[in-house]
PDB file of C-alpha atoms in Angstrom:
ATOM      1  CA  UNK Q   1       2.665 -17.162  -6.976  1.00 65.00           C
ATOM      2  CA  UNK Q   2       5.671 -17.402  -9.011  1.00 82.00           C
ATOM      3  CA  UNK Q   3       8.944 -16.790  -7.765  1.00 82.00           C
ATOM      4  CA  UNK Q   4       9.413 -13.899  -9.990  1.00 82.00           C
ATOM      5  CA  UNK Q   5       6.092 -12.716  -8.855  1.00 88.00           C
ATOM      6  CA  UNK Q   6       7.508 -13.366  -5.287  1.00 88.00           C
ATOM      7  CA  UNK Q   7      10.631 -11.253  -5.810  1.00 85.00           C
ATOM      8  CA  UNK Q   8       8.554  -7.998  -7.526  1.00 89.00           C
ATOM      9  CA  UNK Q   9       6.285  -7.881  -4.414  1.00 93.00           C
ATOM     10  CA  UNK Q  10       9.800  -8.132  -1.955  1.00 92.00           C
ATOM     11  CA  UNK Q  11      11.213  -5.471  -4.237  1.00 90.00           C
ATOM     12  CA  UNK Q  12       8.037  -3.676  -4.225  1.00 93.00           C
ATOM     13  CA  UNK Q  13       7.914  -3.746  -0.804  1.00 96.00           C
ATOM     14  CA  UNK Q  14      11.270  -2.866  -0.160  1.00 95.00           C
ATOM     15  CA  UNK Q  15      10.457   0.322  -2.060  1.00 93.00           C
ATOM     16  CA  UNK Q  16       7.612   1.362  -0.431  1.00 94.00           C
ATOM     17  CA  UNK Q  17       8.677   0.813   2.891  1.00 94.00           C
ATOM     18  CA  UNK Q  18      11.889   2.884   1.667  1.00 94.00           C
ATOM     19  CA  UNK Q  19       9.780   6.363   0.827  1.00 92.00           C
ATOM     20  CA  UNK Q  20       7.589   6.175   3.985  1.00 91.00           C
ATOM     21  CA  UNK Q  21      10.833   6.582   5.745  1.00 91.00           C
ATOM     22  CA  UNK Q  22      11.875   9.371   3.308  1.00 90.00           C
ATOM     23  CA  UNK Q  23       8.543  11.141   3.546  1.00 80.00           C
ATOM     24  CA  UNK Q  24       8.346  10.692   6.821  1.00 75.00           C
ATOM     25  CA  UNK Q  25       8.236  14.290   8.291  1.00 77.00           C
ATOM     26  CA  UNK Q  26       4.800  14.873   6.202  1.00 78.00           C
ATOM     27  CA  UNK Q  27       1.951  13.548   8.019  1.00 77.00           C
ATOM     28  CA  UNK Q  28       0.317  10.960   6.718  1.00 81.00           C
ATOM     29  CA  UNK Q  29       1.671  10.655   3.462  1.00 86.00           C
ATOM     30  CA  UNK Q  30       1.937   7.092   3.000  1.00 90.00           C
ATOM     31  CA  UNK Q  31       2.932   5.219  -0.375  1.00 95.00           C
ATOM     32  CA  UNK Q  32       1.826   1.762   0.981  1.00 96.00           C
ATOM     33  CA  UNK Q  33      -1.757   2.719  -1.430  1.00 97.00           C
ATOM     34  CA  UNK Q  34       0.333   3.675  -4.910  1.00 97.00           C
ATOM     35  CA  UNK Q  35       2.232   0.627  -4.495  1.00 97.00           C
ATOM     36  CA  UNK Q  36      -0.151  -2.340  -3.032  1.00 98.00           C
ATOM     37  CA  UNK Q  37      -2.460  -1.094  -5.899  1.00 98.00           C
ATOM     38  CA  UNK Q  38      -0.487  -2.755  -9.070  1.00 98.00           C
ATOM     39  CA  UNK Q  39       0.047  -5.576  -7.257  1.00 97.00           C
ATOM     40  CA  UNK Q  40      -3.373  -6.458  -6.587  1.00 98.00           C
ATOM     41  CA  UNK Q  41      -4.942  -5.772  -9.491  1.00 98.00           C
ATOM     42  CA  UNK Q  42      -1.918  -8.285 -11.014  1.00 96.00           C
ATOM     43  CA  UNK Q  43      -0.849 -10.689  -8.412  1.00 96.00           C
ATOM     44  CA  UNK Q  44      -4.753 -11.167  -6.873  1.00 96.00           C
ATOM     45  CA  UNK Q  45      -6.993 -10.736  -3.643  1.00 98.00           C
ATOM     46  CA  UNK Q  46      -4.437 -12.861  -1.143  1.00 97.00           C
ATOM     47  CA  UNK Q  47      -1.280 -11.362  -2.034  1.00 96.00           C
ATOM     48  CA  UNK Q  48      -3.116  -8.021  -2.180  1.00 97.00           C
ATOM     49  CA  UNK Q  49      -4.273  -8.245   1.244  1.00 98.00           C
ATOM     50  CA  UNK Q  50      -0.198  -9.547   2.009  1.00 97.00           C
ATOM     51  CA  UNK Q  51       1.459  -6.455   0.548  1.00 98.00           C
ATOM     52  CA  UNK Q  52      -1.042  -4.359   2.511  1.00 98.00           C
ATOM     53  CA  UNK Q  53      -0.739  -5.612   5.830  1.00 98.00           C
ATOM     54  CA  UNK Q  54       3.019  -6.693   5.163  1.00 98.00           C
ATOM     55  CA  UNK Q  55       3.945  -3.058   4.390  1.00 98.00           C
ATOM     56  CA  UNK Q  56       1.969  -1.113   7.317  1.00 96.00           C
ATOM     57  CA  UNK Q  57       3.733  -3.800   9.734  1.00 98.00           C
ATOM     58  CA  UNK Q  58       7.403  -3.548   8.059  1.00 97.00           C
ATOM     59  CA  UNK Q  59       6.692   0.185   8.628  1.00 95.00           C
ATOM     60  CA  UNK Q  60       5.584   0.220  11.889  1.00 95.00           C
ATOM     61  CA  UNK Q  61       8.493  -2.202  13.067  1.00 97.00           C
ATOM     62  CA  UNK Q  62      11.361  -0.173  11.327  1.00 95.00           C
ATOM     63  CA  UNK Q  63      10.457   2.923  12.839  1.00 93.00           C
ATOM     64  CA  UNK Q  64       9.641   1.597  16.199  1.00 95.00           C
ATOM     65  CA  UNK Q  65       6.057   2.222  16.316  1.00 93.00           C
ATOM     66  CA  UNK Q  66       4.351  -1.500  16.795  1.00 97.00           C
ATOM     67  CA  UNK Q  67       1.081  -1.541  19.062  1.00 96.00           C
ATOM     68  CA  UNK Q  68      -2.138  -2.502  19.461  1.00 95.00           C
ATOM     69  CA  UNK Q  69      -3.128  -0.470  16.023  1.00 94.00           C
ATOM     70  CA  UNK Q  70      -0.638  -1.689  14.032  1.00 97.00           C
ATOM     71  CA  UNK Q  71      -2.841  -4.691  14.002  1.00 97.00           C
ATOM     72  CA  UNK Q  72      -5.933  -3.202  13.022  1.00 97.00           C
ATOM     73  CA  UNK Q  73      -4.225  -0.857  10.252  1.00 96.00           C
ATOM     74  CA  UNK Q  74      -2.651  -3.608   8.707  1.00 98.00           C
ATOM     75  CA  UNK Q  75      -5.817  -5.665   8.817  1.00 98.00           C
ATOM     76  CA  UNK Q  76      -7.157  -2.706   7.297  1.00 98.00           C
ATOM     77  CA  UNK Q  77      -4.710  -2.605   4.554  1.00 98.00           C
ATOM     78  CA  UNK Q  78      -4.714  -5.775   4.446  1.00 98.00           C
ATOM     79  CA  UNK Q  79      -8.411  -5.066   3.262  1.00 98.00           C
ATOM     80  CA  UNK Q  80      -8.098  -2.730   1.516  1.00 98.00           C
ATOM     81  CA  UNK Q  81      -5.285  -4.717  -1.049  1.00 98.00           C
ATOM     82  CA  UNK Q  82      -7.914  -7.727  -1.281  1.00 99.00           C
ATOM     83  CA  UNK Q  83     -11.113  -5.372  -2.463  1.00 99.00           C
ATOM     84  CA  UNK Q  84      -8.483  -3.174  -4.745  1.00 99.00           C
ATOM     85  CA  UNK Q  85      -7.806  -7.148  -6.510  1.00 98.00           C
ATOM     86  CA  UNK Q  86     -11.520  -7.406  -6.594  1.00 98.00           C
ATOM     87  CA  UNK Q  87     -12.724  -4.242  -7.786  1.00 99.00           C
ATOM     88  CA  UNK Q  88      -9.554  -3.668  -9.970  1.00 98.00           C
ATOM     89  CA  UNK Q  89      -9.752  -6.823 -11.620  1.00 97.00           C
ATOM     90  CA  UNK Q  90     -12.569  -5.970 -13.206  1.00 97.00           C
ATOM     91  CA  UNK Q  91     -10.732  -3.816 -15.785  1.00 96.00           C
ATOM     92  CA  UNK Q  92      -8.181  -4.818 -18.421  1.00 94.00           C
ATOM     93  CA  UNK Q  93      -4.855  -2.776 -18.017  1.00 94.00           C
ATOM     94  CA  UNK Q  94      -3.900   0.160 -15.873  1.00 96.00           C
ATOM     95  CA  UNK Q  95      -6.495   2.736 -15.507  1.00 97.00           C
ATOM     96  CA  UNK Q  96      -5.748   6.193 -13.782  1.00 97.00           C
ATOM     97  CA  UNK Q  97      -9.554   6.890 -13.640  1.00 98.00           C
ATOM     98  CA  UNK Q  98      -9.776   3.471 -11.799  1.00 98.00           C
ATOM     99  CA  UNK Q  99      -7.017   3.546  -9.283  1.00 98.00           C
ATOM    100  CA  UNK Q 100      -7.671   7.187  -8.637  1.00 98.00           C
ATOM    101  CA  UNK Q 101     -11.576   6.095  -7.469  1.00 98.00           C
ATOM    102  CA  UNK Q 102     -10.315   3.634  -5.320  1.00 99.00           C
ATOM    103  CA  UNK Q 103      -7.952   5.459  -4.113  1.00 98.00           C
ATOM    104  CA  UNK Q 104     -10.779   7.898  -2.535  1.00 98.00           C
ATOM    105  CA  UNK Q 105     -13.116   5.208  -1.754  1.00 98.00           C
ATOM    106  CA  UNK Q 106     -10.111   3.370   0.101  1.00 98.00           C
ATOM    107  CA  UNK Q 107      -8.795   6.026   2.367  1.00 98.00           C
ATOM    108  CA  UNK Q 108     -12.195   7.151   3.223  1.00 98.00           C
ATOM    109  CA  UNK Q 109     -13.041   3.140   4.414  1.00 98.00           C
ATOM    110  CA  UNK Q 110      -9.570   3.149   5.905  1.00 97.00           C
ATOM    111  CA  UNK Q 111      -9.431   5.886   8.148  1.00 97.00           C
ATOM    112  CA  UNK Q 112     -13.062   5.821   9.034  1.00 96.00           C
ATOM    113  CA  UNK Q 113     -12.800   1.939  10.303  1.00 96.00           C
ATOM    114  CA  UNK Q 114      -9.086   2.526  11.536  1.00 96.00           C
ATOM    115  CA  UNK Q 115     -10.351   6.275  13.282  1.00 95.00           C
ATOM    116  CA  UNK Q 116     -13.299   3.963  15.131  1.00 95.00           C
ATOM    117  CA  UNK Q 117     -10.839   1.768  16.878  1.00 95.00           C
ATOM    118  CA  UNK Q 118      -8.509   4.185  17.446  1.00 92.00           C
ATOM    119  CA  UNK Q 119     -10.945   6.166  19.364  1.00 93.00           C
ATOM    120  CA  UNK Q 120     -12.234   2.894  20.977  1.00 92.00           C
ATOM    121  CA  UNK Q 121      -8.207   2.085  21.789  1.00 92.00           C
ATOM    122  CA  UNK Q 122      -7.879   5.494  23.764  1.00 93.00           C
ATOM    123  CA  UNK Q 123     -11.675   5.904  25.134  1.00 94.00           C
ATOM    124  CA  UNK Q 124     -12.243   8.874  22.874  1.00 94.00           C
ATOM    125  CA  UNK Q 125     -15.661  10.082  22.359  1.00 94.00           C
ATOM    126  CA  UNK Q 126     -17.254   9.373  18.898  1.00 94.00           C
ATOM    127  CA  UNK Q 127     -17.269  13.008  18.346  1.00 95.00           C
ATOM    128  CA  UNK Q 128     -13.747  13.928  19.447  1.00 95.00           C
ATOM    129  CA  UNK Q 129     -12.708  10.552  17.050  1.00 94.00           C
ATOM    130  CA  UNK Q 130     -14.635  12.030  14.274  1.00 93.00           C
ATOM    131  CA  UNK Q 131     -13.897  15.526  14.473  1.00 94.00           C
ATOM    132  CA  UNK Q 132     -10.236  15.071  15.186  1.00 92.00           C
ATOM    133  CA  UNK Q 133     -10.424  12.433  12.344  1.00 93.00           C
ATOM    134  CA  UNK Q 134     -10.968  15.173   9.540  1.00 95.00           C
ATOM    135  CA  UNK Q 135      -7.177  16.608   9.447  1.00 94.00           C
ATOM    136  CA  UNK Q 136      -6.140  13.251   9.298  1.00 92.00           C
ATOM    137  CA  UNK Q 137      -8.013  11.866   6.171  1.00 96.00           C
ATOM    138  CA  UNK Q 138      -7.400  15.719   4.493  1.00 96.00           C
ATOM    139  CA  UNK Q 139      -3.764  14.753   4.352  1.00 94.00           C
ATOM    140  CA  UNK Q 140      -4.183  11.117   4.066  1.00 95.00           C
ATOM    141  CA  UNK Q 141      -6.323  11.522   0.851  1.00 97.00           C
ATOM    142  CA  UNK Q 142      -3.819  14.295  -0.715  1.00 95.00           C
ATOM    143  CA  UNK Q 143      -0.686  11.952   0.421  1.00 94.00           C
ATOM    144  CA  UNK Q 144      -2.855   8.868  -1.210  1.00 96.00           C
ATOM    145  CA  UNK Q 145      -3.829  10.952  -4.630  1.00 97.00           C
ATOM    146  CA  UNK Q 146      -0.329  11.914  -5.449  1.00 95.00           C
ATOM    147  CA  UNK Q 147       1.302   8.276  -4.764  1.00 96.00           C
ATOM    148  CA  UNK Q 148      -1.679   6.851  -6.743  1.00 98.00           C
ATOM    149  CA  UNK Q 149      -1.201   9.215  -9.685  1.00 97.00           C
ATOM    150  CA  UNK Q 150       2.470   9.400  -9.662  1.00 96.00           C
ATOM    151  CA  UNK Q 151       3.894   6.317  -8.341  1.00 96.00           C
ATOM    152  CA  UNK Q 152       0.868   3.359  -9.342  1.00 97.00           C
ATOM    153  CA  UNK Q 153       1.779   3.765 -13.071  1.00 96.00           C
ATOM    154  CA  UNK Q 154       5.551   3.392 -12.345  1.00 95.00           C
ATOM    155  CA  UNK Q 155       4.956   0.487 -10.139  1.00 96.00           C
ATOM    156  CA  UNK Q 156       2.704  -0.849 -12.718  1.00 96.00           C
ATOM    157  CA  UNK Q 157       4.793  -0.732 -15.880  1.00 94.00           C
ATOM    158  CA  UNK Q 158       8.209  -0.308 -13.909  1.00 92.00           C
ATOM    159  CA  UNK Q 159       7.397  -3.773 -11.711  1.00 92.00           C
ATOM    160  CA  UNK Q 160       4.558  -5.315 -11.913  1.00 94.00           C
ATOM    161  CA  UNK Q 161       3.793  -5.422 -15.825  1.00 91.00           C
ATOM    162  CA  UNK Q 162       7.624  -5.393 -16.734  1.00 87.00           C
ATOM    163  CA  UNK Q 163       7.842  -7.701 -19.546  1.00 78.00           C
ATOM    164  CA  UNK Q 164      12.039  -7.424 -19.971  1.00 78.00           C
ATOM    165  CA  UNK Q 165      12.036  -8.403 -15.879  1.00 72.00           C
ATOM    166  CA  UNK Q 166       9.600 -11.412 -17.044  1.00 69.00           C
ATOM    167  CA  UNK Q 167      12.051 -12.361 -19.903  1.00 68.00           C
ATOM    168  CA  UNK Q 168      15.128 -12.751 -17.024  1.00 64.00           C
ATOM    169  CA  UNK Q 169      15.501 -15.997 -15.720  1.00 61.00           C
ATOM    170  CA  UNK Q 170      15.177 -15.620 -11.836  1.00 61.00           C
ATOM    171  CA  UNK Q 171      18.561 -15.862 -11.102  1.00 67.00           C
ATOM    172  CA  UNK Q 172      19.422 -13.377 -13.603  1.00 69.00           C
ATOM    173  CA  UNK Q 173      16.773 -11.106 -12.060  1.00 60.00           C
ATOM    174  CA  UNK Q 174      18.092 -11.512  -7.952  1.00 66.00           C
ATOM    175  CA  UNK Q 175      21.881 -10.484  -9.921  1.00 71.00           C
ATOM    176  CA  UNK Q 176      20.639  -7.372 -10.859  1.00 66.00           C
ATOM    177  CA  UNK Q 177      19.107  -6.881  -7.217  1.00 64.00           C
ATOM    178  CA  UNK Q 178      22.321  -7.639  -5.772  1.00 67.00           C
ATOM    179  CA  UNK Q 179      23.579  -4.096  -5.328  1.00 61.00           C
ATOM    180  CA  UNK Q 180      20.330  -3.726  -2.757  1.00 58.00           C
ATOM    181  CA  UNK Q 181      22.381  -6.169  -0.431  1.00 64.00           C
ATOM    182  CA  UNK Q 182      25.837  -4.814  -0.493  1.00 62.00           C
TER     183      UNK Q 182
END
């Protein structure tokens, strides 16, 4: 990975870990999806599993929320950004139709491997994991939908695909991220 590469996915990061914590009162609208997307299609299958499991983590430790399934989420996200490089790779450019389809296909993986352990975590009966489950994925797939259709092509073309950010040397690209430090 190039550094430049390097600093997009901190910066892309950065940014999605910044609107979980703004949509935070809405349950289980997540970016971490709309984001990790563009940069696994781009950056490949190891730094998409990285920015999945690097941003459930991040989230989890900001907000205070680290246990036992904040390893097998990220691992799942984790996942999920290596098979996104896979299947997204595939195609030449960004592709609503694409990221939309994996978008539905993902969550519904996600939360059905993530609601198993869960349930397994906290003895829960299959049925009470499944049935309990459905709210859950309902707002996880219309949280996923609208970060996939509104904020993949901005990560993509505003990030990831950038080409005056690729004409910066890096040093004059971390100068322009200076005002994130001050």
């Amino acid at each position: 990975m190039k550094i430049l590469d390097a600093v997009k996915t901190f910066f892309g990061l950065a940014f999605c870990v910044i609107l979980r914590l703004i949509s935070m009162p809405l349950p289980n609208f997540e970016p971490i999806m709309g984001t990790m997307l563009p940069f696994a299609q781009k950056l490949g299958r190891y730094a998409g599993f990285a920015f999945g499991f690097m941003a459930l983590v991040s989230i989890d430790f900001i907000t205070g929320r680290l246990g036992m399934w904040t390893v097998y989420c990220g691992i799942a996200y984790g996942g999920l950004g290596y098979a996104a490089s896979i299947y997204l790779s595939r195609f030449k450019g960004f592709k609503l139709k694409n990221y939309l389809l994996f978008g539905v296909a993902g969550t519904m993986a996600y939360d059905f491997v993530t609601a198993l352990l869960f349930g397994f975590q906290f003895g829960q009966t299959l049925e009470v994991t499944l049935f309990g489950q459905i709210p859950f994925t309902v707002y996880h797939l219309a949280g996923n939908l609208l970060f996939v259709t509104l904020l993949s092509p901005a990560v993509y073309y505003g990030i990831v695909e950038n080409k005056s950010l690729e004409a910066l040397s890096t040093s004059e690209y971390l100068k322009r991220l200076r005002f994130l430090f001050r």
